[in-house]
Amino acid sequence: MVIMAFFSRIFFEGLMVIFKNNEYLRRIAESLEKQQQK
């Protein structure tokens, strides 16, 4: 039970980090698409 709470905590923290970096990742994806079009 404690282990499940521990992993769910890590999973939740990971999701928060992903959402915070989402705009950063989107900018990288857009820049890569622009480079491929050239």
mmCIF file of C-alpha atoms in Angstrom:
data_model
loop_
_atom_site.group_PDB
_atom_site.id
_atom_site.type_symbol
_atom_site.label_atom_id
_atom_site.label_comp_id
_atom_site.label_asym_id
_atom_site.label_seq_id
_atom_site.Cartn_x
_atom_site.Cartn_y
_atom_site.Cartn_z
ATOM 1 C CA MET A 1 0.000 0.000 0.000
ATOM 2 C CA VAL A 2 2.819 2.393 0.871
ATOM 3 C CA ILE A 3 4.652 1.405 -2.311
ATOM 4 C CA MET A 4 1.577 2.210 -4.437
ATOM 5 C CA ALA A 5 1.292 5.644 -2.821
ATOM 6 C CA PHE A 6 5.002 6.196 -3.431
ATOM 7 C CA PHE A 7 4.789 5.331 -7.139
ATOM 8 C CA SER A 8 1.584 7.323 -7.642
ATOM 9 C CA ARG A 9 3.367 10.308 -6.097
ATOM 10 C CA ILE A 10 6.297 9.939 -8.515
ATOM 11 C CA PHE A 11 3.884 9.497 -11.448
ATOM 12 C CA PHE A 12 1.971 12.653 -10.479
ATOM 13 C CA GLU A 13 5.181 14.669 -10.096
ATOM 14 C CA GLY A 14 6.321 13.412 -13.509
ATOM 15 C CA LEU A 15 3.052 14.542 -15.108
ATOM 16 C CA MET A 16 3.417 18.013 -13.585
ATOM 17 C CA VAL A 17 6.948 18.293 -15.013
ATOM 18 C CA ILE A 18 5.718 17.166 -18.448
ATOM 19 C CA PHE A 19 2.912 19.742 -18.450
ATOM 20 C CA LYS A 20 5.318 22.498 -17.387
ATOM 21 C CA ASN A 21 7.723 21.562 -20.202
ATOM 22 C CA ASN A 22 4.930 21.051 -22.753
ATOM 23 C CA GLU A 23 5.304 24.488 -24.343
ATOM 24 C CA TYR A 24 9.095 24.063 -24.433
ATOM 25 C CA LEU A 25 8.736 20.703 -26.206
ATOM 26 C CA ARG A 26 6.214 22.212 -28.632
ATOM 27 C CA ARG A 27 8.676 24.955 -29.568
ATOM 28 C CA ILE A 28 11.359 22.338 -30.240
ATOM 29 C CA ALA A 29 8.937 20.364 -32.439
ATOM 30 C CA GLU A 30 8.039 23.496 -34.405
ATOM 31 C CA SER A 31 11.713 24.403 -34.918
ATOM 32 C CA LEU A 32 12.450 20.852 -36.129
ATOM 33 C CA GLU A 33 9.570 21.047 -38.617
ATOM 34 C CA LYS A 34 10.884 24.362 -39.937
ATOM 35 C CA GLN A 35 14.359 22.859 -40.406
ATOM 36 C CA GLN A 36 12.926 19.911 -42.340
ATOM 37 C CA GLN A 37 10.983 22.184 -44.701
ATOM 38 C CA LYS A 38 14.146 23.972 -45.837
#
